[in-house]
Short mmCIF file of C-alpha atoms in Angstrom, two decimals:
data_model
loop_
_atom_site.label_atom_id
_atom_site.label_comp_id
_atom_site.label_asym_id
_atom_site.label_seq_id
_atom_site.Cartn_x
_atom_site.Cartn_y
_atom_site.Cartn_z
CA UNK A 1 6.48 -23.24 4.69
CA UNK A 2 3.97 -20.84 6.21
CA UNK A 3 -0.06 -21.45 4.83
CA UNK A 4 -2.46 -18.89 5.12
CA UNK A 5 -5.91 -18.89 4.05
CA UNK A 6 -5.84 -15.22 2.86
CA UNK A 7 -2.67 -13.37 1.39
CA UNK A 8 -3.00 -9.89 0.38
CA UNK A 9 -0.02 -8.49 -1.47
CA UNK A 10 0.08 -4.50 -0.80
CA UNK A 11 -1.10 -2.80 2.51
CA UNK A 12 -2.51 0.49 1.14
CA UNK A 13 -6.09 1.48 2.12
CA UNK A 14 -7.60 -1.57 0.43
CA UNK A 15 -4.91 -4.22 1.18
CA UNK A 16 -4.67 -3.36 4.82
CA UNK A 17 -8.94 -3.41 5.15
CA UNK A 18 -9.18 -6.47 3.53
CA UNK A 19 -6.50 -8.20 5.53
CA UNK A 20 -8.32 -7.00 8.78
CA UNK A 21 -11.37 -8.12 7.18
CA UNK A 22 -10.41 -11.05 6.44
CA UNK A 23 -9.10 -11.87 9.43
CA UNK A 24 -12.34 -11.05 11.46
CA UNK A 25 -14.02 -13.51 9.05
CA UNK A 26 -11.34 -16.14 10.66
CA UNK A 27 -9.29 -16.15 7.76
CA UNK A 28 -5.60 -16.97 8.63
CA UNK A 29 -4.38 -13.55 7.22
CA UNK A 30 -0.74 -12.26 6.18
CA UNK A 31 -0.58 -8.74 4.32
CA UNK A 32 2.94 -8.53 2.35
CA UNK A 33 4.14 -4.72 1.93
CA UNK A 34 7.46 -3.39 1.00
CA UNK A 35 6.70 0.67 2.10
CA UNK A 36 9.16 2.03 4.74
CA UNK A 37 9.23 5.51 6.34
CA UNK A 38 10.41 9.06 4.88
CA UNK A 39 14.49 8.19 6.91
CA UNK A 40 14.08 5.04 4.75
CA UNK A 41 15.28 3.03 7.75
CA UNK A 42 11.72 0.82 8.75
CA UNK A 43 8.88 -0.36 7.49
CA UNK A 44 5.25 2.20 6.80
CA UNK A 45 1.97 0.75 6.49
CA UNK A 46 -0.70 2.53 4.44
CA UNK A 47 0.89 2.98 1.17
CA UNK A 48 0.76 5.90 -1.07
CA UNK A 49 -2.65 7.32 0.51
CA UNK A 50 -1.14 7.35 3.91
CA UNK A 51 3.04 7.83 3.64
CA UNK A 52 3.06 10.29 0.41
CA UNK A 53 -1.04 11.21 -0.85
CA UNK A 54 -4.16 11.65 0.53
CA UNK A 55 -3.45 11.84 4.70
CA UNK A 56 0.47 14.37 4.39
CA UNK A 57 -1.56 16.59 1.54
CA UNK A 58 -4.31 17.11 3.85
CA UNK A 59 -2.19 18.27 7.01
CA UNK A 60 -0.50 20.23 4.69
CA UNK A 61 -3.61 22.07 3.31
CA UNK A 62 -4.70 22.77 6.79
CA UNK A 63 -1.24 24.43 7.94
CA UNK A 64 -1.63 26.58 4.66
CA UNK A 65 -5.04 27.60 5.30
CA UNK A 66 -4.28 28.44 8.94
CA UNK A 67 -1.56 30.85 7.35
CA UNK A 68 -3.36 32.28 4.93
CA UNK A 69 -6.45 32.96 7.56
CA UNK A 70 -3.62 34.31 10.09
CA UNK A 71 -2.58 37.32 7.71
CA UNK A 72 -5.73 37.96 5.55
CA UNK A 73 -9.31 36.92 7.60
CA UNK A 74 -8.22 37.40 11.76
CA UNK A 75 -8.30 41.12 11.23
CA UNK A 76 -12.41 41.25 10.34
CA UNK A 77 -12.83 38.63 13.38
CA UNK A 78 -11.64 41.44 15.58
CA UNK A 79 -8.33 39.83 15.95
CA UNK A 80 -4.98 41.38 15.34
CA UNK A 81 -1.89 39.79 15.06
CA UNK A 82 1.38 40.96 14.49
CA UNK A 83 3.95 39.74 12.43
CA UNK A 84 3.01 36.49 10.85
CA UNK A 85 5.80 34.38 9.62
CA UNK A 86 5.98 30.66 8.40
CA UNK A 87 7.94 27.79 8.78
CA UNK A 88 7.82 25.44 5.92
CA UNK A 89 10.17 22.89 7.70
CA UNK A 90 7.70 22.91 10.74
CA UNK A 91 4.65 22.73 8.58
CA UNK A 92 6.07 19.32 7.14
CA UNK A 93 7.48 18.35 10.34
CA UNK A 94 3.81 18.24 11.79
CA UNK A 95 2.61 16.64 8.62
CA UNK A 96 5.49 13.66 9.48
CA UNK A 97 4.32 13.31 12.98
CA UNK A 98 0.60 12.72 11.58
CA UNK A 99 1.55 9.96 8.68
CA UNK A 100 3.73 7.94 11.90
CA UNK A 101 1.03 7.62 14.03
CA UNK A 102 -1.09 6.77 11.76
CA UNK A 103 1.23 4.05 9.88
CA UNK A 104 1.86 2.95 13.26
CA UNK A 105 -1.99 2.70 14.28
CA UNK A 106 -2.40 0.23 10.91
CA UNK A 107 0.38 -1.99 12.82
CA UNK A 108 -1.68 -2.05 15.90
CA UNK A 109 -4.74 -2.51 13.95
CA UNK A 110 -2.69 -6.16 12.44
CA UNK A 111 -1.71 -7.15 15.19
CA UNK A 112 -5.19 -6.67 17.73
CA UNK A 113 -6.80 -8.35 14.28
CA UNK A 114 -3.83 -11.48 14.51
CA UNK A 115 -3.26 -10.02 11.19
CA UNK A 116 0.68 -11.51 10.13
CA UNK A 117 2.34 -8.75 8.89
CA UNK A 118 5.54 -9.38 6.31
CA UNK A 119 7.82 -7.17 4.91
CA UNK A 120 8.92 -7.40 1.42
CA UNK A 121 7.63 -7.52 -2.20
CA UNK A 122 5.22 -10.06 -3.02
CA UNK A 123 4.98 -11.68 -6.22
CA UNK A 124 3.13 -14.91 -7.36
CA UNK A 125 5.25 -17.90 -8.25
CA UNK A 126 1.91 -20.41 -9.55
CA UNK A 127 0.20 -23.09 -7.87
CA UNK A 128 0.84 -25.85 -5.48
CA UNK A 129 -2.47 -27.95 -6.05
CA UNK A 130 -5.42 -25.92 -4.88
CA UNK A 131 -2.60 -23.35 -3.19
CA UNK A 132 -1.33 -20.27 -4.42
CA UNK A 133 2.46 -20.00 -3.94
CA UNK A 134 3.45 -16.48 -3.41
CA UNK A 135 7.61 -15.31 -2.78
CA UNK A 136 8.56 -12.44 -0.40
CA UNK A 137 11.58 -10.52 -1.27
CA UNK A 138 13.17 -8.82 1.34
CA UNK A 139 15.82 -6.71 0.13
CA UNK A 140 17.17 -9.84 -1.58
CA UNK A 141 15.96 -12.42 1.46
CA UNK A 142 13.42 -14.51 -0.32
CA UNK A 143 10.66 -16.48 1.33
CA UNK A 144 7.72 -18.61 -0.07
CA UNK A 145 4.44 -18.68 1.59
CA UNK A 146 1.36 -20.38 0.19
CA UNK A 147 -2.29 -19.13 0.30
CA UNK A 148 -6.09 -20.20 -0.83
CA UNK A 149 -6.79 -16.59 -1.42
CA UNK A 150 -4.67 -14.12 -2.69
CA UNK A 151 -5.72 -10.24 -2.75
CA UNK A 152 -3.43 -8.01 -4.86
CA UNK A 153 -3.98 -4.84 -4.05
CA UNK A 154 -0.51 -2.83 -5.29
CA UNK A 155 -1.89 0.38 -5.68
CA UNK A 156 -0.58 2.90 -8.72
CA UNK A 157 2.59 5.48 -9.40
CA UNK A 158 2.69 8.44 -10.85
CA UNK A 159 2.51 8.76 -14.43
CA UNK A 160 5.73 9.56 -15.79
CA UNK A 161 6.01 12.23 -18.05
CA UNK A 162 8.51 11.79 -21.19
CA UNK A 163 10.04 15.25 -21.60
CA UNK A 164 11.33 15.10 -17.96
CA UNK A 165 12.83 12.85 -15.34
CA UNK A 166 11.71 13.26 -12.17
CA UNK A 167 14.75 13.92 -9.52
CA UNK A 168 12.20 15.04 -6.49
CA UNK A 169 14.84 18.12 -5.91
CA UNK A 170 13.27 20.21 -8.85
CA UNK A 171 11.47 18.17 -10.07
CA UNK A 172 8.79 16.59 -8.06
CA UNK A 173 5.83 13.81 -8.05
CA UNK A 174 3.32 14.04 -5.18
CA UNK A 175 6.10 12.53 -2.60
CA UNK A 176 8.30 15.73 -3.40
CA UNK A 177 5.81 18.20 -3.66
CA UNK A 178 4.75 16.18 -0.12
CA UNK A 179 8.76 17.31 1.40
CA UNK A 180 9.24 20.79 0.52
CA UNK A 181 11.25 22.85 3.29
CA UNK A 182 11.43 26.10 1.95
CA UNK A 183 8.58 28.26 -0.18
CA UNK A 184 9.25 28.03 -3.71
CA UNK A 185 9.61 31.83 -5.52
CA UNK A 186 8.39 30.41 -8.71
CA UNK A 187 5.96 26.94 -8.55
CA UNK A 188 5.04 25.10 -11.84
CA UNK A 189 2.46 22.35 -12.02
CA UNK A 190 1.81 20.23 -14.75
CA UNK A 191 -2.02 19.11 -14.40
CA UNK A 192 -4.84 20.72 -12.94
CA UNK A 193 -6.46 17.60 -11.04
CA UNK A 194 -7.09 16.54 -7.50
CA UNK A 195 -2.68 16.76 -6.85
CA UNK A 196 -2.16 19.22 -8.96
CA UNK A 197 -4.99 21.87 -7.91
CA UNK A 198 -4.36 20.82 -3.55
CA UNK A 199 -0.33 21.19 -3.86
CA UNK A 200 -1.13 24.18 -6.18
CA UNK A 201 -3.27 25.96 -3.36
CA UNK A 202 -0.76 24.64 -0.30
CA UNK A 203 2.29 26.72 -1.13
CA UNK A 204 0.42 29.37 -3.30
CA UNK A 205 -1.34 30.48 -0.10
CA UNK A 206 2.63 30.34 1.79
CA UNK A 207 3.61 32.77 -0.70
CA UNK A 208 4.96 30.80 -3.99
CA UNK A 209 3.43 32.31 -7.20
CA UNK A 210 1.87 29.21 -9.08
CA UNK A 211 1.46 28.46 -12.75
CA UNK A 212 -0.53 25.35 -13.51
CA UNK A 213 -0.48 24.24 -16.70
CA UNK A 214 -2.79 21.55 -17.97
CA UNK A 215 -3.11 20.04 -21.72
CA UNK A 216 -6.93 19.37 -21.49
CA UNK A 217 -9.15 22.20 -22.74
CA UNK A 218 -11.89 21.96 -19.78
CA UNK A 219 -10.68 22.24 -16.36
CA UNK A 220 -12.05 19.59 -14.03
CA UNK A 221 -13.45 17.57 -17.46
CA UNK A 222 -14.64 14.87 -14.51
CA UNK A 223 -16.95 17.39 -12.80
CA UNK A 224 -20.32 18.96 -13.00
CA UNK A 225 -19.00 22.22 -15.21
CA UNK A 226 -21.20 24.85 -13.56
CA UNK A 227 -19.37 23.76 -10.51
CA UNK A 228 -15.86 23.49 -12.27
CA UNK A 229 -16.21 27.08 -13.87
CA UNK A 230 -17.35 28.27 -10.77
CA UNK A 231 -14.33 27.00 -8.92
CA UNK A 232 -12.11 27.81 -11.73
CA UNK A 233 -13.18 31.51 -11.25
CA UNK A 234 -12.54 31.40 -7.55
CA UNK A 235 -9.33 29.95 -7.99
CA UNK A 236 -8.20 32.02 -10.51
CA UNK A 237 -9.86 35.93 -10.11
CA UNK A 238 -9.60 35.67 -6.12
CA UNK A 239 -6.74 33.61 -5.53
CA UNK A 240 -4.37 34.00 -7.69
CA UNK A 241 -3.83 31.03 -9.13
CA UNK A 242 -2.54 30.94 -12.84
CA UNK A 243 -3.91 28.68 -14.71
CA UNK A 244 -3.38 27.61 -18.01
CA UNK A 245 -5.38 25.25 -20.05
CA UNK A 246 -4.78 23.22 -23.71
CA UNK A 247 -1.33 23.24 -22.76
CA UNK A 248 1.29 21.29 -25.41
CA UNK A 249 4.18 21.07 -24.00
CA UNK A 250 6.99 21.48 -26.34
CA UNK A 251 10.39 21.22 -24.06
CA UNK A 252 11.18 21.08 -20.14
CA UNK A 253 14.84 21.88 -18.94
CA UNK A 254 16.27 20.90 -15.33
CA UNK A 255 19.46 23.04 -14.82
CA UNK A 256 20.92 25.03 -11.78
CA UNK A 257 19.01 27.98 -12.69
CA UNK A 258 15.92 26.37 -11.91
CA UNK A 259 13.41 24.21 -14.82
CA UNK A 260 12.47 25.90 -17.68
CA UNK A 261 9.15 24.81 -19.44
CA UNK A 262 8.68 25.41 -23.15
CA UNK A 263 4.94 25.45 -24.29
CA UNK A 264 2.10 26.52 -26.40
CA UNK A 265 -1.36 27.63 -25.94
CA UNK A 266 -3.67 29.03 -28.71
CA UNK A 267 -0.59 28.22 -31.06
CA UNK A 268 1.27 30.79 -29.27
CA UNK A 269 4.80 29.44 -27.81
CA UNK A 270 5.51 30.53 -23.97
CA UNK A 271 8.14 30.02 -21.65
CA UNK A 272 8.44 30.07 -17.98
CA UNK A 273 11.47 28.91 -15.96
CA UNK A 274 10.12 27.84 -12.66
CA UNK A 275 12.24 27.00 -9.29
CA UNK A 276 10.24 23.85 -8.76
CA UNK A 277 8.30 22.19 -11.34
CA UNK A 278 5.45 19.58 -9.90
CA UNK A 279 4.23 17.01 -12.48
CA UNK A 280 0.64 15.83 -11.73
CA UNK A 281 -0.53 14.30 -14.58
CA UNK A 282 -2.70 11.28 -13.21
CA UNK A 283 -1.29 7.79 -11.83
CA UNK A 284 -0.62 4.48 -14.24
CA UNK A 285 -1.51 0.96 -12.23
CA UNK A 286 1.59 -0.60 -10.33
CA UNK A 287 1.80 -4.44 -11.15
CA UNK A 288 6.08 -3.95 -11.21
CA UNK A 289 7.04 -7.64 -9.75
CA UNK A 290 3.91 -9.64 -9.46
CA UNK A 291 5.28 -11.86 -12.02
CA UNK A 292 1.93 -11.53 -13.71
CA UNK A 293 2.96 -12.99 -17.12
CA UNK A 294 4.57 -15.96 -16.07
CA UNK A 295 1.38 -17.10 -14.23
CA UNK A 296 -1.05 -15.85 -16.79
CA UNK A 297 -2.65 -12.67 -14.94
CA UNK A 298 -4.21 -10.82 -17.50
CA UNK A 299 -3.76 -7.27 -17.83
CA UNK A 300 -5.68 -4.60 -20.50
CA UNK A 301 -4.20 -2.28 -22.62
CA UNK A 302 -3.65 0.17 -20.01
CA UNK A 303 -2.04 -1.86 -17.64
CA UNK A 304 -4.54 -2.65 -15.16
CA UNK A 305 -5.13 -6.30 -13.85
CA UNK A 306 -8.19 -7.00 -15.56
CA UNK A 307 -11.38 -8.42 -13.39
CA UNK A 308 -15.24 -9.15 -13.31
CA UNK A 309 -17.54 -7.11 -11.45
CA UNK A 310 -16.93 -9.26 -8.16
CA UNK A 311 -12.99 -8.62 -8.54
CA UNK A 312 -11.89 -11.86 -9.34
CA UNK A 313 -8.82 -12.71 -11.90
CA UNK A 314 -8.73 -14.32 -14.62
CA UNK A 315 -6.59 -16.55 -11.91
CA UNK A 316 -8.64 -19.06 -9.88
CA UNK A 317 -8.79 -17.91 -6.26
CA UNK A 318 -6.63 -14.63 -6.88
CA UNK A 319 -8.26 -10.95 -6.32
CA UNK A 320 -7.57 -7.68 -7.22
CA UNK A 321 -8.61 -4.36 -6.05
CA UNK A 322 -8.12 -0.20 -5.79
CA UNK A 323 -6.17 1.94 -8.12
CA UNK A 324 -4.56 -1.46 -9.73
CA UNK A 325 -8.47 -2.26 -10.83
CA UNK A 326 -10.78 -0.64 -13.38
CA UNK A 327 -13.03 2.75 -11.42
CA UNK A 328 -12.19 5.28 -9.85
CA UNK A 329 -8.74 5.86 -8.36
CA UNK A 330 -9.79 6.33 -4.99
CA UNK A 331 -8.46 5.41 -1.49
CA UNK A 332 -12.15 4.92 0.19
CA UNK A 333 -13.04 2.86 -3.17
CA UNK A 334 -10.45 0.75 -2.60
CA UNK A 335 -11.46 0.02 0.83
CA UNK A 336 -15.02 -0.92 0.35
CA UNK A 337 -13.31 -2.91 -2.59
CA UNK A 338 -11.08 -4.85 0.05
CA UNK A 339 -14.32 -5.47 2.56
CA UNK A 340 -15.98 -6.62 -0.01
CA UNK A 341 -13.63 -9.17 -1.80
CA UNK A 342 -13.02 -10.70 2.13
CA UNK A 343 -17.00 -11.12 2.70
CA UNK A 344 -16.80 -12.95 -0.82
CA UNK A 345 -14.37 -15.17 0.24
CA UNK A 346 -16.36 -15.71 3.03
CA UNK A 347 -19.25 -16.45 1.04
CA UNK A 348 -21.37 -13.40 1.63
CA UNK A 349 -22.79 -11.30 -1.10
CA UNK A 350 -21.95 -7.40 -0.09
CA UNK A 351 -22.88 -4.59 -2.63
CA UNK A 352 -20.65 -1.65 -3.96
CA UNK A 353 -22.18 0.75 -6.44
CA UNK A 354 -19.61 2.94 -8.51
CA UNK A 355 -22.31 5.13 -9.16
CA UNK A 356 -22.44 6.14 -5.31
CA UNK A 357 -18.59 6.46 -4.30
CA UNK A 358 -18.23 10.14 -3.96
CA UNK A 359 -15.05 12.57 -5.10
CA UNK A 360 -13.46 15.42 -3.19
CA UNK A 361 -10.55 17.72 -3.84
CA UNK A 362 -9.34 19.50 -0.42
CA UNK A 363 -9.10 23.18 -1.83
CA UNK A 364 -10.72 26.35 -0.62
CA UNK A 365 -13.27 25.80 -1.24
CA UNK A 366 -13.88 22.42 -1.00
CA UNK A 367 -15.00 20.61 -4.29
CA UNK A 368 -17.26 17.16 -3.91
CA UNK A 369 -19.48 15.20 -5.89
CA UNK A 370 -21.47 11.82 -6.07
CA UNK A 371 -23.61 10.48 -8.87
CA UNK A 372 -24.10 12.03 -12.53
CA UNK A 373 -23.44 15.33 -13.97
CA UNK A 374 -25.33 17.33 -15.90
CA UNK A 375 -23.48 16.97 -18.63
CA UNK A 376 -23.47 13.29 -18.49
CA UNK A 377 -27.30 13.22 -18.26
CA UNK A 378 -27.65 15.13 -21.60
CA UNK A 379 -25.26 13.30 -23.33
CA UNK A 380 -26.92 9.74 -22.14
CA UNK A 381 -30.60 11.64 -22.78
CA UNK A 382 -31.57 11.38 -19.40
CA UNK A 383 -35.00 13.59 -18.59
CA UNK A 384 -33.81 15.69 -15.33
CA UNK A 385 -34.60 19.02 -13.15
CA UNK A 386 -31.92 20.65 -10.98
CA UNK A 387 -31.99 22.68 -7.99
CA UNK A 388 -28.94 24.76 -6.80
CA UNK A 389 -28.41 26.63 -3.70
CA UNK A 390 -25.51 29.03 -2.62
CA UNK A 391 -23.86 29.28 0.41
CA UNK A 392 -24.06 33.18 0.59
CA UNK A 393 -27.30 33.63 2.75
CA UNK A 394 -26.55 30.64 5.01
CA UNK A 395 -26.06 31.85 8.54
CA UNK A 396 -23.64 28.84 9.69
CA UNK A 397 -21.21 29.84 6.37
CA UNK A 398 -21.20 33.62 6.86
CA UNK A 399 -20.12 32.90 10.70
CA UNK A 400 -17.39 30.59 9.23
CA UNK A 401 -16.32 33.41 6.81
CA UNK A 402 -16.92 30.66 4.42
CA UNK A 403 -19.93 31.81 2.36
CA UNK A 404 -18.86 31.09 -1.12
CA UNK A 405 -19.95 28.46 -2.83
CA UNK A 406 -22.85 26.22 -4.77
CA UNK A 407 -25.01 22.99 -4.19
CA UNK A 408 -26.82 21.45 -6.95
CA UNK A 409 -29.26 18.52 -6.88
CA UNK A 410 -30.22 16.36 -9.80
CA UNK A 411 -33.36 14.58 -9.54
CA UNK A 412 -35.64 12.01 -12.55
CA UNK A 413 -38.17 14.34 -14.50
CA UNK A 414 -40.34 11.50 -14.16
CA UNK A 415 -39.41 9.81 -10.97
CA UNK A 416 -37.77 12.70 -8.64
CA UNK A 417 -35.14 10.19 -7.79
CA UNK A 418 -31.73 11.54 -7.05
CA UNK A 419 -29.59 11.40 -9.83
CA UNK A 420 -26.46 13.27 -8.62
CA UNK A 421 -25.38 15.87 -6.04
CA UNK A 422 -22.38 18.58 -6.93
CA UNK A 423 -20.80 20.98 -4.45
CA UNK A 424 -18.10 23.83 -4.19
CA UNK A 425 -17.89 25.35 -0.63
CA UNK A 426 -17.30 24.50 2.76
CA UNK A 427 -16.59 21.79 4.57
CA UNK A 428 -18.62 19.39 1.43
CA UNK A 429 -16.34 17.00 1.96
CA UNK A 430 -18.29 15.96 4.53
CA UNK A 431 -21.77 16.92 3.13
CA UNK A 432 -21.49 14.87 -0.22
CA UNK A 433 -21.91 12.20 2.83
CA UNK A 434 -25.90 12.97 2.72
CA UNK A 435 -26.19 12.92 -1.19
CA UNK A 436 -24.39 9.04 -1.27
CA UNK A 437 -26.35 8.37 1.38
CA UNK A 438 -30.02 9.41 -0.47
CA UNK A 439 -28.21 7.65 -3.29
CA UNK A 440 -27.78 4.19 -1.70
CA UNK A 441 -31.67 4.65 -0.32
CA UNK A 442 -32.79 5.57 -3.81
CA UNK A 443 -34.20 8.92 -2.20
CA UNK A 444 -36.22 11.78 -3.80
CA UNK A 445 -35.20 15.05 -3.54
CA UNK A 446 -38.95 15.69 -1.88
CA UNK A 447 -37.14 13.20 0.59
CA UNK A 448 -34.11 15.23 1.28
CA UNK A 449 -36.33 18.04 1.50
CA UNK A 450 -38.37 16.48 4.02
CA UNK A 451 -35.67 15.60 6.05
CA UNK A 452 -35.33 18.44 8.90
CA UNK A 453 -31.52 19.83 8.97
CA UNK A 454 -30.77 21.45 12.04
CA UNK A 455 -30.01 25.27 12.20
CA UNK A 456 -27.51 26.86 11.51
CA UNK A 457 -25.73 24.22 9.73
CA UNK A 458 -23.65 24.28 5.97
CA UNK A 459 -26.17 21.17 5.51
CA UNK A 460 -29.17 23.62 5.44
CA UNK A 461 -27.71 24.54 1.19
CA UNK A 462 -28.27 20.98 0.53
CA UNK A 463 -31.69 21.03 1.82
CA UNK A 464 -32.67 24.46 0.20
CA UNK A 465 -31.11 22.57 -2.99
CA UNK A 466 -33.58 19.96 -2.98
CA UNK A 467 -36.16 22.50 -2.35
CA UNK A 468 -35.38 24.27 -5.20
CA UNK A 469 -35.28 21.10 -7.53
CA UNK A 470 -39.59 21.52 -6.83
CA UNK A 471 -39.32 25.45 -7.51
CA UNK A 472 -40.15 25.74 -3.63
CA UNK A 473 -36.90 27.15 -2.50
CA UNK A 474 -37.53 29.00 0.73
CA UNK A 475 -34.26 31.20 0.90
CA UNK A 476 -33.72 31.67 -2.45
#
């Protein structure tokens, strides 16, 4: 029977960091995974976030924005083009070639890290003295292993939604919406979040027409709502999305004709009969075949494996982290959860602060965010002053063709310490970067105003932001 000092069951963003982690701690490491490839025929590393989530959406959103600039924005760039056509089966062939390399780098990554890589389910079958006793099931070939440490780190599903079954022909979770050949006519998407709004945009901009239809009343509840309305206006008035919100669903139909949706707004009853219907309506914890009950693993009542703020168990020497965990559902959370749970092990004491793990969506604009809200500083009576900043006058944007868009600093009344940073524009994916980082520093905004930004850069907003947080905004 194999012994390892480290078992991590799941090799998603945080189970395949933490077992490379691990290992360059010098833990004998083994990372159990059951995910195999779109043909179905060999094993995928990288779980949902790389095979079927964050990596496929984003190649995705980048073939549809090429499109998009190809037949509306060349022509004011001087460029003319003739006819533009699209290939929807190329588009996800491309996406395909970018999740197998990168799968395939994760099983490089194992093995340069002497990480033992084992294909299967993993489940916990109890102890064995001070060892954990953990069974493999490969398609029906089980094998026991037996571990100090074991990291669970199984990731989440969709949520299911009761009034329809999802088939992934017409009706479609992220994986489906993820494998579509042809343009849709006629797109439905039940919720308006990260999936819902970046699938939404990805085959609206190829040419589908796109109702979204979402039950809360406030779209993007989670975000700061001067940057939600502001987004929800671009997405809407210049886009052409259609979006719907305090949505009750009444009735959903999957027939040849296509899926008809029944529903209400305002107490008015609506119907639209879509040829694809996406359901996005958040992701439940996946802890399907851990055994947890038989050994005791305590759950709450929403399903996730409940743990301390150090990710331990209610089990002695057994972990948890990501999606399956309390915070944020969040690929680059999980990560930093798996590095950390490894240097514990180790005997280290690393840091994460959920108050400094930032949020994206991938639309067009971009949509990011670290820190509070302003709405969540009223509500917890928090003294604060804002500056915002748009990216209208900023040279770098208006090259891009790129120059909507809004950054907004919150800063202490009484301190000036940074409290939060929101963003709707370009490329602030990678500027929320700078606000975690002032964060994590416990910066001012005089210090991010301070800071020199080079010129012409998108960064410059941020800056002229903070600025404006001391009424000293020099572009604005």
């Amino acid at each position: 029977m194999s012994q390892f000092d480290v078992v991590v069951i799941g090799a998603g963003p945080g189970g395949y960091i933490a077992a490379i982690r691990a290992a360059q701690l010098g833990f004998k490491t083994a990372c159990i995974d059951a995910g195999v490839n779109k043909a179905g025929d060999a094993p995928a590393l990288g779980g949902t976030c790389l095979n079927v989530g964050c990596i496929p959406s984003k190649a995705l959103l980048q073939s549809s924005e090429h499109f998009h600039a190809a037949k509306h924005d060349f022509a004011e760039h001087g460029i003319t083009v003739g006819s533009v056509k699209f290939d929807a089966a190329k588009m996800i062939e491309r996406k395909d070639a970018i999740v197998t390399k990168l799968t395939g780098g994760i099983k490089f990554l194992f093995q340069k890290n002497k990480v033992e890589s084992l294909f299967g389910k993993g489940s916990l079958k109890g102890r064995n003295g001070d060892l954990w006793q953990v069974e493999v099931d490969d398609k029906g070939k089980k094998t026991i292993i037996e571990a100090k440490h074991v990291i669970i780190a199984t990731g989440s599903i969709p949520r299911p939604l009761p009034l329809i079954e999802i088939d992934n022909v017409n009706v479609l979770d992220n994986e489906g919406a993820l494998n579509l050949t042809k343009v849709p006519k006629k797109l439905g998407v039940i919720g308006s979040g990260v999936i819902g709004l970046e699938m939404g945009s990805v085959w609206k901009r190829v040419g589908s027409e796109v109702i979204i239809l979402e039950a809360l009343p406030t779209f993007l509840a989670a975000a700061d709502q001067q940057i939600a309305k502001e987004a929800f206006k671009v997405f809407t008035k210049e886009q052409g999305l259609v979006i719907e919100l305090g949505v009750k669903l009444n009735e959903i139909k999957n027939s040849k004709k296509g899926v008809t949706v029944s529903y209400e707004v305002d107490g008015q009853a609506k119907e639209e009969t879509f040829d694809k219907l996406i359901v996005s309506i958040g992701r439940i914890p996946n802890t399907e075949g851990l055994n947890a009950e038989a050994v005791g693993l305590e759950k709450d009542e929403r399903g996730f494996i409940k743990v301390d703020a150090e990710c331990h168990t209610n089990l002695p020497n057994v972990w948890a982290i990501g999606d399956v965990v309390r915070g944020p559902m969040l690929a680059h959370k999980a990560s930093d959860e798996g590095v950390a749970v490894a240097e514990r092990i180790a005997g280290q004491k690393p840091h994460l602060d959920f108050n400094t793990i930032p949020f994206v969506i991938y639309t067009d604009p971009e949509i990011a965010w670290v820190g509070k809200t302003e709405e969540q500083l009223k509500a917890e009576g928090i003294e604060y002053k804002k500056g915002t900043s748009g990216f209208g006058a900023n040279g770098r944007a208006l090259g891009l063709g790129k120059a909507k868009g809004t950054v907004k600093v919150l800063a202490c009344a009484k301190t000036d310490r940074v409290l939060g940073v929101h963003m709707i524009g370009p490329m602030v994916s990678e500027l929320v970067a700078e606000g975690v980082m002032s964060m994590e520093f416990s910066a001012s905004s005089e210090d991010i105003a301070r800071i020199v930004h080079a010129h012409p850069t998108l960064s410059e907003v941020l800056h002229e932001a903070a600025l404006a947080v001391d009424k000293r905004a020099l572009h604005g």
